[in-house]
Amino acid sequence: MMKRNVFYVIGIFLAAAGVARAAGVVSAGEGGMAGAPPFDGRASTVAVKAAGRQLEQATVHFLISPDARQQDGFISIFSHDGWAQGMVHILLNNGSVNFCVNGMRMAGGGQNDFHTRVRARPGQWSFVAITYDAKARRVTCFRNGLQVDQCALEQAPPLDFGHAGHLGSWEGRSRFFTGRLAGFVVEDAVLAEAEIRRLAAAYNLMDTPKPPRAEESVLPETRRAVAAAGAREIVFVKRRTYDSNHYYTEYINSSWMPGSRLCVLDVATGAVRDVVPQMAGGVFERFDVSFDARRIVFAWKGKHEEGYRLYEVNADGTGLRQLTFPQADEADLVAKYRKYPHYHHGTDDLQPCYLPDGGIAFVSTRCQYGILCDGPDDFTTTVLFRMDADGANMRQLSRSSVSETGPSMLPDGRILYTRWEYVDKGAVSVKCLWAMRPDGTASSEVFGNDVALPPTLNFGRAVPGAPNLYVVAGVPHCPQNNVGTVILLDMTKPIRTREPMTYLTPQVDIRAEPGFAFREDDGDPWQNDGGGRGDLFANPYPLSADLFLVSHKPAELGDWKAPAGYGLYALDAKGAVRLLHRDADTSCWHPIPLAPRPVPPVLSTALDNALAAKNQAVCMVRDVYHGLVGVPRGTVKHLRVLEQVPRPWAAQCKGFHDEYDQQHIAITKDTHLGLKVQHGIVPVEADGSAHFTVPANANIFLQALDEHHMAVQTERTFVNYMPGETRACIGCHETPESASAFQNEQKSAGQPAAFARKPSAPSAQPGEARGQRPLHYETDVQPVLDKHCARCHSGAEPKGKLNLSGERTRLFNVSYESLVPERRKGRDNRDRGLLGQVIGENHPKTGNVHYLPAWSLGSPTSLLAAIIGSPTRADDPRGLVKKHADVAAKVTPEERLRVTNWIDTNAQYYGTWWFRRNTDIFRDHPDLRRAPTFDDAVRMTEK
């Protein structure tokens, strides 16, 4: 046996031969595990005198039995007093062991704490051993004699045991352990697994090794089941795993890893053939198989500094042709917008999907929009496009401000896709399923607009032969590349709840943002793990309601970006996973059967050519009160028509001088991130109906207004309208089940009053020159404050310490910063309680999407609105409304409307993406904070 030194020991030891050690013992008591004294918080922590050693190789092992109180948060098992290089901290992290060394960096993840899969179950003794090898740069973890986890390291400093430590607390002050600890030992050697098993056996704590995983070999019954389900051949992509930092940035900032291949797997024999071996020097993105299984359309790029383009090839490898090409001004785009060497910042065409009419849908950055929550403006937006089979007649189907992904065909002829959007809700929470017709009309939610977690539901597909069933990958927003869990959706259940969701891979979930959560068994607590070192899944493809193809990384093959971690597997409805194919050198992705499938119907939409020529559409609302729970009929008098305007590349600000809280160009302080403009108001009839025109090719959302033009309810999403389209809805917060019930209730009702007349055009509100106008604080709200408030609330000592002057600050002005709550971390969370309930899309990013009843947002909640004479529901414990009665009497109805309009649209400051903001940098610039026109607000190009 290798000789080693036991230099650092604490706790209780058994009398078993070879277990108790005398050298260097610091004892906390005597006896075996049964006699180990309980740790019960502060009183039972043990100070440990240091042994004065630094170790490049070491093994730490101990006995632990936490009680039921140890399941939440971080609880200290052992911690050094301090945080110098090499100091060790071992904790319980939601029931699992966390091993942290200052200066240690895990390979690829950059973290210094290893969230292991070693579980310490409440009320049970566990023998835990952790080996640390700075020379080999590796940490290995064992529970009850079995290896359960391992992590490669980029940096591995020697462990520094030259300082005092504590057992059962964090430096003797916090994170107190409750339960029992015994036999805490540090040895100056990396113990072999056999030796660790011998130690565990001496404590009678031996777990039985699990049988070999099925994926170690492909079982004949797996091949037969997959082939019988119609997948005798499977098209897939060989590609090393992306290491991008967001679900939508695979094409932007994943490392350049050429050597990808488009392949076909023969399921019966396991043979693999390259479809286009001549393109192996590039990278294949996603692809689709034609309905007759004769052709494959795919996205590919051959060089790092160029965009992805679409190609088509026959399934036998013949007939290769390129379908999309760089724009004519591609070189100019790259020269103008490129900021970092890892992304060219030109255009990319991605994720193609065959259409029933012979065309091809795909997503592309040809829209030239930037992601709203990206201060550096390095991330581009992809939205849906379509083209003819030969690449001709390319046209944009959506104007979404942030990315759309994963188009696939539904049996009814619509395109299913994932839409990320945030309109007055958490910025990373909702990437949910939508559908539209192949011409861009009739876009509608399929699932998840009020479901916060998982934050991303991507690459959804309809289950064949099972109406209303869909399968989707549930993944984090970051850091990852569309890997996570697999969820089956039953759309006969309420679509804005979690009721439709069944986890086919229940051992992995996304329960917070960022990162993943894993557990061994259903009853175990979840362990959050940003490194993704558990089972992970991607690209679910349904063969039936009981069998799915997936890409899968078993836990033991590394973290989420293990280059060769992912293989092709069959997943059944009970969660069993069986290997189909694995490549030892690279990962395998996107399995799709090379088999004919039914062609969905070709949908046609009747369009009004006269409306289309004006770039308009029509919206018809049957009854606005449907869904407005608790709102008496007669309350809603108007609908306000609003638009979220994408941020064009052309508005880019060099040097980030106008950036604020992830907004590349500041629009607000701590409310929403996207630009809003107003198109006017339309009337609501006494029966709740409305009939009106809206702009097409725009992201339109509505507000229901009362007689004072104050918001009763706000639509916290948007609708795309195509030119000449007519859309109808039942009412507010409509879902399929509520629409069906409403139709049954209204069978005997007559025609809605608004439907009997021509559609109204949005018109101006009282005091406005026109309906279409920008929402701009300095021209809308500050003049009202200057006239009625600044006399008392300005100067060196403003009344109530509230300064409402219009003096400009670096990016905003004094009154705006006084009124809008400060939400950023590390800042004074100032809220004077005047503005009322407004939404911070970045605060919090996750969550913040739940349904809010009528009168929950905006001016009905605002004390400021009440002070100037508007009827609100705001509480006034300070009696400010009464104290300002003289002010309210002087404010005109038009002035009140300007203020409540501003509050109801979530307190926007700037009315355009254009013109400079920063007074420190652009003090003498001719375009510094110019008052925008409506044309300035909506234009996508420079003048």
Tab-separated table of N, CA and C in Angstrom, residues 639-711:
chain	number	residue	atom	x	y	z
A	639	LEU	N	-59.595	52.067	-27.098
A	639	LEU	CA	-58.374	51.264	-27.133
A	639	LEU	C	-57.246	52.152	-27.641
A	640	ARG	N	-56.123	52.117	-26.954
A	640	ARG	CA	-54.937	52.848	-27.387
A	640	ARG	C	-54.073	51.886	-28.193
A	641	VAL	N	-53.671	52.290	-29.388
A	641	VAL	CA	-52.885	51.454	-30.286
A	641	VAL	C	-51.422	51.852	-30.157
A	642	LEU	N	-50.595	50.895	-29.723
A	642	LEU	CA	-49.176	51.123	-29.480
A	642	LEU	C	-48.343	50.163	-30.302
A	643	GLU	N	-47.081	50.492	-30.475
A	643	GLU	CA	-46.165	49.654	-31.249
A	643	GLU	C	-44.818	49.584	-30.547
A	644	GLN	N	-44.209	48.390	-30.522
A	644	GLN	CA	-42.817	48.250	-30.118
A	644	GLN	C	-41.958	48.256	-31.384
A	645	VAL	N	-41.014	49.179	-31.445
A	645	VAL	CA	-40.201	49.373	-32.640
A	645	VAL	C	-38.852	48.679	-32.453
A	646	PRO	N	-38.455	47.774	-33.354
A	646	PRO	CA	-37.136	47.137	-33.242
A	646	PRO	C	-36.016	48.171	-33.303
A	647	ARG	N	-34.868	47.801	-32.737
A	647	ARG	CA	-33.712	48.703	-32.791
A	647	ARG	C	-32.858	48.359	-34.008
A	648	PRO	N	-32.770	49.248	-34.975
A	648	PRO	CA	-32.026	48.927	-36.208
A	648	PRO	C	-30.523	48.995	-35.990
A	649	TRP	N	-29.801	48.180	-36.736
A	649	TRP	CA	-28.341	48.275	-36.715
A	649	TRP	C	-27.891	49.707	-37.001
A	650	ALA	N	-28.607	50.375	-37.880
A	650	ALA	CA	-28.175	51.696	-38.334
A	650	ALA	C	-28.155	52.730	-37.211
A	651	ALA	N	-28.867	52.472	-36.116
A	651	ALA	CA	-28.880	53.414	-34.997
A	651	ALA	C	-27.743	53.158	-34.020
A	652	GLN	N	-26.859	52.260	-34.367
A	652	GLN	CA	-25.764	51.872	-33.479
A	652	GLN	C	-24.969	53.091	-33.018
A	653	CYS	N	-24.642	53.077	-31.726
A	653	CYS	CA	-23.841	54.151	-31.150
A	653	CYS	C	-22.437	53.638	-30.912
A	654	LYS	N	-21.467	54.146	-31.627
A	654	LYS	CA	-20.086	53.704	-31.467
A	654	LYS	C	-19.574	54.092	-30.084
A	655	GLY	N	-18.959	53.125	-29.408
A	655	GLY	CA	-18.324	53.436	-28.137
A	655	GLY	C	-19.215	53.311	-26.926
A	656	PHE	N	-20.478	52.925	-27.109
A	656	PHE	CA	-21.404	52.662	-26.000
A	656	PHE	C	-21.696	53.901	-25.147
A	657	HIS	N	-21.549	55.089	-25.686
A	657	HIS	CA	-21.699	56.283	-24.861
A	657	HIS	C	-23.134	56.472	-24.369
A	658	ASP	N	-24.110	55.943	-25.066
A	658	ASP	CA	-25.510	56.123	-24.693
A	658	ASP	C	-26.113	54.871	-24.082
A	659	GLU	N	-25.268	53.934	-23.648
A	659	GLU	CA	-25.741	52.665	-23.075
A	659	GLU	C	-26.219	52.868	-21.640
A	660	TYR	N	-27.294	52.143	-21.273
A	660	TYR	CA	-27.773	52.151	-19.893
A	660	TYR	C	-28.411	50.811	-19.562
A	661	ASP	N	-27.929	50.141	-18.538
A	661	ASP	CA	-28.557	48.933	-17.993
A	661	ASP	C	-28.900	47.935	-19.101
A	662	GLN	N	-27.890	47.599	-19.917
A	662	GLN	CA	-27.969	46.664	-21.034
A	662	GLN	C	-28.664	47.226	-22.268
A	663	GLN	N	-29.220	48.411	-22.201
A	663	GLN	CA	-29.747	49.046	-23.408
A	663	GLN	C	-28.578	49.684	-24.154
A	664	HIS	N	-28.352	49.259	-25.368
A	664	HIS	CA	-27.270	49.860	-26.157
A	664	HIS	C	-27.515	51.351	-26.354
A	665	ILE	N	-28.765	51.718	-26.566
A	665	ILE	CA	-29.179	53.114	-26.663
A	665	ILE	C	-30.298	53.303	-25.647
A	666	ALA	N	-30.070	54.148	-24.664
A	666	ALA	CA	-31.023	54.296	-23.561
A	666	ALA	C	-32.388	54.745	-24.083
A	667	ILE	N	-33.413	54.043	-23.639
A	667	ILE	CA	-34.799	54.425	-23.889
A	667	ILE	C	-35.483	54.801	-22.577
A	668	THR	N	-35.195	54.045	-21.524
A	668	THR	CA	-35.786	54.306	-20.214
A	668	THR	C	-34.736	54.110	-19.133
A	669	LYS	N	-35.057	54.516	-17.936
A	669	LYS	CA	-34.280	54.184	-16.760
A	669	LYS	C	-35.081	53.168	-15.957
A	670	ASP	N	-34.672	51.893	-16.034
A	670	ASP	CA	-35.202	50.830	-15.174
A	670	ASP	C	-36.671	50.495	-15.419
A	671	THR	N	-37.176	50.752	-16.614
A	671	THR	CA	-38.498	50.202	-16.946
A	671	THR	C	-38.321	49.281	-18.154
A	672	HIS	N	-38.849	49.616	-19.321
A	672	HIS	CA	-38.737	48.704	-20.455
A	672	HIS	C	-37.501	49.022	-21.298
A	673	LEU	N	-37.136	48.067	-22.147
A	673	LEU	CA	-35.901	48.159	-22.929
A	673	LEU	C	-36.144	48.516	-24.389
A	674	GLY	N	-37.359	48.323	-24.876
A	674	GLY	CA	-37.663	48.582	-26.273
A	674	GLY	C	-38.403	49.900	-26.452
A	675	LEU	N	-38.330	50.447	-27.641
A	675	LEU	CA	-38.968	51.723	-27.951
A	675	LEU	C	-40.455	51.534	-28.232
A	676	LYS	N	-41.283	52.374	-27.602
A	676	LYS	CA	-42.723	52.371	-27.867
A	676	LYS	C	-43.114	53.649	-28.596
A	677	VAL	N	-44.018	53.504	-29.550
A	677	VAL	CA	-44.633	54.658	-30.198
A	677	VAL	C	-46.146	54.476	-30.145
A	678	GLN	N	-46.845	55.584	-30.369
A	678	GLN	CA	-48.301	55.571	-30.238
A	678	GLN	C	-48.945	55.915	-31.574
A	679	HIS	N	-49.997	55.124	-31.928
A	679	HIS	CA	-50.700	55.356	-33.191
A	679	HIS	C	-52.046	56.025	-32.998
A	680	GLY	N	-52.487	56.180	-31.760
A	680	GLY	CA	-53.747	56.849	-31.507
A	680	GLY	C	-54.726	55.964	-30.768
A	681	ILE	N	-55.971	56.415	-30.697
A	681	ILE	CA	-57.020	55.674	-29.993
A	681	ILE	C	-58.157	55.367	-30.954
A	682	VAL	N	-58.904	54.309	-30.637
A	682	VAL	CA	-60.085	53.930	-31.417
A	682	VAL	C	-61.230	53.716	-30.441
A	683	PRO	N	-62.474	53.897	-30.888
A	683	PRO	CA	-63.613	53.797	-29.969
A	683	PRO	C	-64.000	52.356	-29.666
A	684	VAL	N	-64.542	52.150	-28.483
A	684	VAL	CA	-65.141	50.884	-28.074
A	684	VAL	C	-66.635	51.113	-27.905
A	685	GLU	N	-67.439	50.291	-28.556
A	685	GLU	CA	-68.889	50.462	-28.506
A	685	GLU	C	-69.435	49.997	-27.154
A	686	ALA	N	-70.692	50.312	-26.910
A	686	ALA	CA	-71.312	49.972	-25.633
A	686	ALA	C	-71.331	48.472	-25.373
A	687	ASP	N	-71.386	47.674	-26.433
A	687	ASP	CA	-71.389	46.218	-26.254
A	687	ASP	C	-69.982	45.640	-26.138
A	688	GLY	N	-68.970	46.503	-26.082
A	688	GLY	CA	-67.593	46.046	-25.927
A	688	GLY	C	-66.876	45.755	-27.224
A	689	SER	N	-67.500	45.980	-28.356
A	689	SER	CA	-66.870	45.661	-29.639
A	689	SER	C	-66.045	46.838	-30.153
A	690	ALA	N	-65.089	46.512	-31.002
A	690	ALA	CA	-64.243	47.520	-31.639
A	690	ALA	C	-63.842	47.008	-33.007
A	691	HIS	N	-63.634	47.939	-33.938
A	691	HIS	CA	-63.331	47.594	-35.329
A	691	HIS	C	-62.456	48.719	-35.869
A	692	PHE	N	-61.198	48.426	-36.204
A	692	PHE	CA	-60.281	49.526	-36.488
A	692	PHE	C	-59.109	49.034	-37.332
A	693	THR	N	-58.451	49.987	-37.967
A	693	THR	CA	-57.256	49.684	-38.737
A	693	THR	C	-56.022	49.822	-37.839
A	694	VAL	N	-55.002	49.049	-38.191
A	694	VAL	CA	-53.718	49.116	-37.492
A	694	VAL	C	-52.608	49.095	-38.535
A	695	PRO	N	-51.432	49.574	-38.187
A	695	PRO	CA	-50.305	49.462	-39.126
A	695	PRO	C	-49.933	47.994	-39.340
A	696	ALA	N	-49.613	47.624	-40.548
A	696	ALA	CA	-49.084	46.284	-40.832
A	696	ALA	C	-47.565	46.315	-40.697
A	697	ASN	N	-46.995	45.129	-40.712
A	697	ASN	CA	-45.547	44.999	-40.553
A	697	ASN	C	-45.062	45.756	-39.322
A	698	ALA	N	-45.762	45.557	-38.217
A	698	ALA	CA	-45.426	46.248	-36.977
A	698	ALA	C	-45.829	45.371	-35.797
A	699	ASN	N	-45.198	45.622	-34.652
A	699	ASN	CA	-45.477	44.867	-33.427
A	699	ASN	C	-46.488	45.652	-32.603
A	700	ILE	N	-47.771	45.321	-32.780
A	700	ILE	CA	-48.869	46.128	-32.244
A	700	ILE	C	-49.401	45.515	-30.951
A	701	PHE	N	-49.588	46.373	-29.937
A	701	PHE	CA	-50.285	45.950	-28.723
A	701	PHE	C	-51.227	47.067	-28.281
A	702	LEU	N	-52.190	46.713	-27.458
A	702	LEU	CA	-53.319	47.600	-27.153
A	702	LEU	C	-53.431	47.858	-25.654
A	703	GLN	N	-54.053	49.001	-25.335
A	703	GLN	CA	-54.465	49.296	-23.967
A	703	GLN	C	-55.948	49.628	-23.968
A	704	ALA	N	-56.673	49.059	-23.008
A	704	ALA	CA	-58.069	49.419	-22.798
A	704	ALA	C	-58.120	50.639	-21.890
A	705	LEU	N	-58.815	51.705	-22.325
A	705	LEU	CA	-58.833	52.981	-21.606
A	705	LEU	C	-60.239	53.305	-21.100
A	706	ASP	N	-60.293	53.997	-19.964
A	706	ASP	CA	-61.580	54.452	-19.436
A	706	ASP	C	-61.917	55.833	-19.994
A	707	GLU	N	-62.935	56.481	-19.434
A	707	GLU	CA	-63.382	57.778	-19.956
A	707	GLU	C	-62.330	58.874	-19.791
A	708	HIS	N	-61.384	58.669	-18.866
A	708	HIS	CA	-60.320	59.642	-18.654
A	708	HIS	C	-59.067	59.298	-19.465
A	709	HIS	N	-59.182	58.344	-20.326
A	709	HIS	CA	-58.052	57.851	-21.122
A	709	HIS	C	-56.950	57.264	-20.252
A	710	MET	N	-57.328	56.696	-19.118
A	710	MET	CA	-56.396	55.997	-18.239
A	710	MET	C	-56.518	54.497	-18.476
A	711	ALA	N	-55.401	53.787	-18.337
A	711	ALA	CA	-55.346	52.368	-18.698
A	711	ALA	C	-56.100	51.517	-17.692
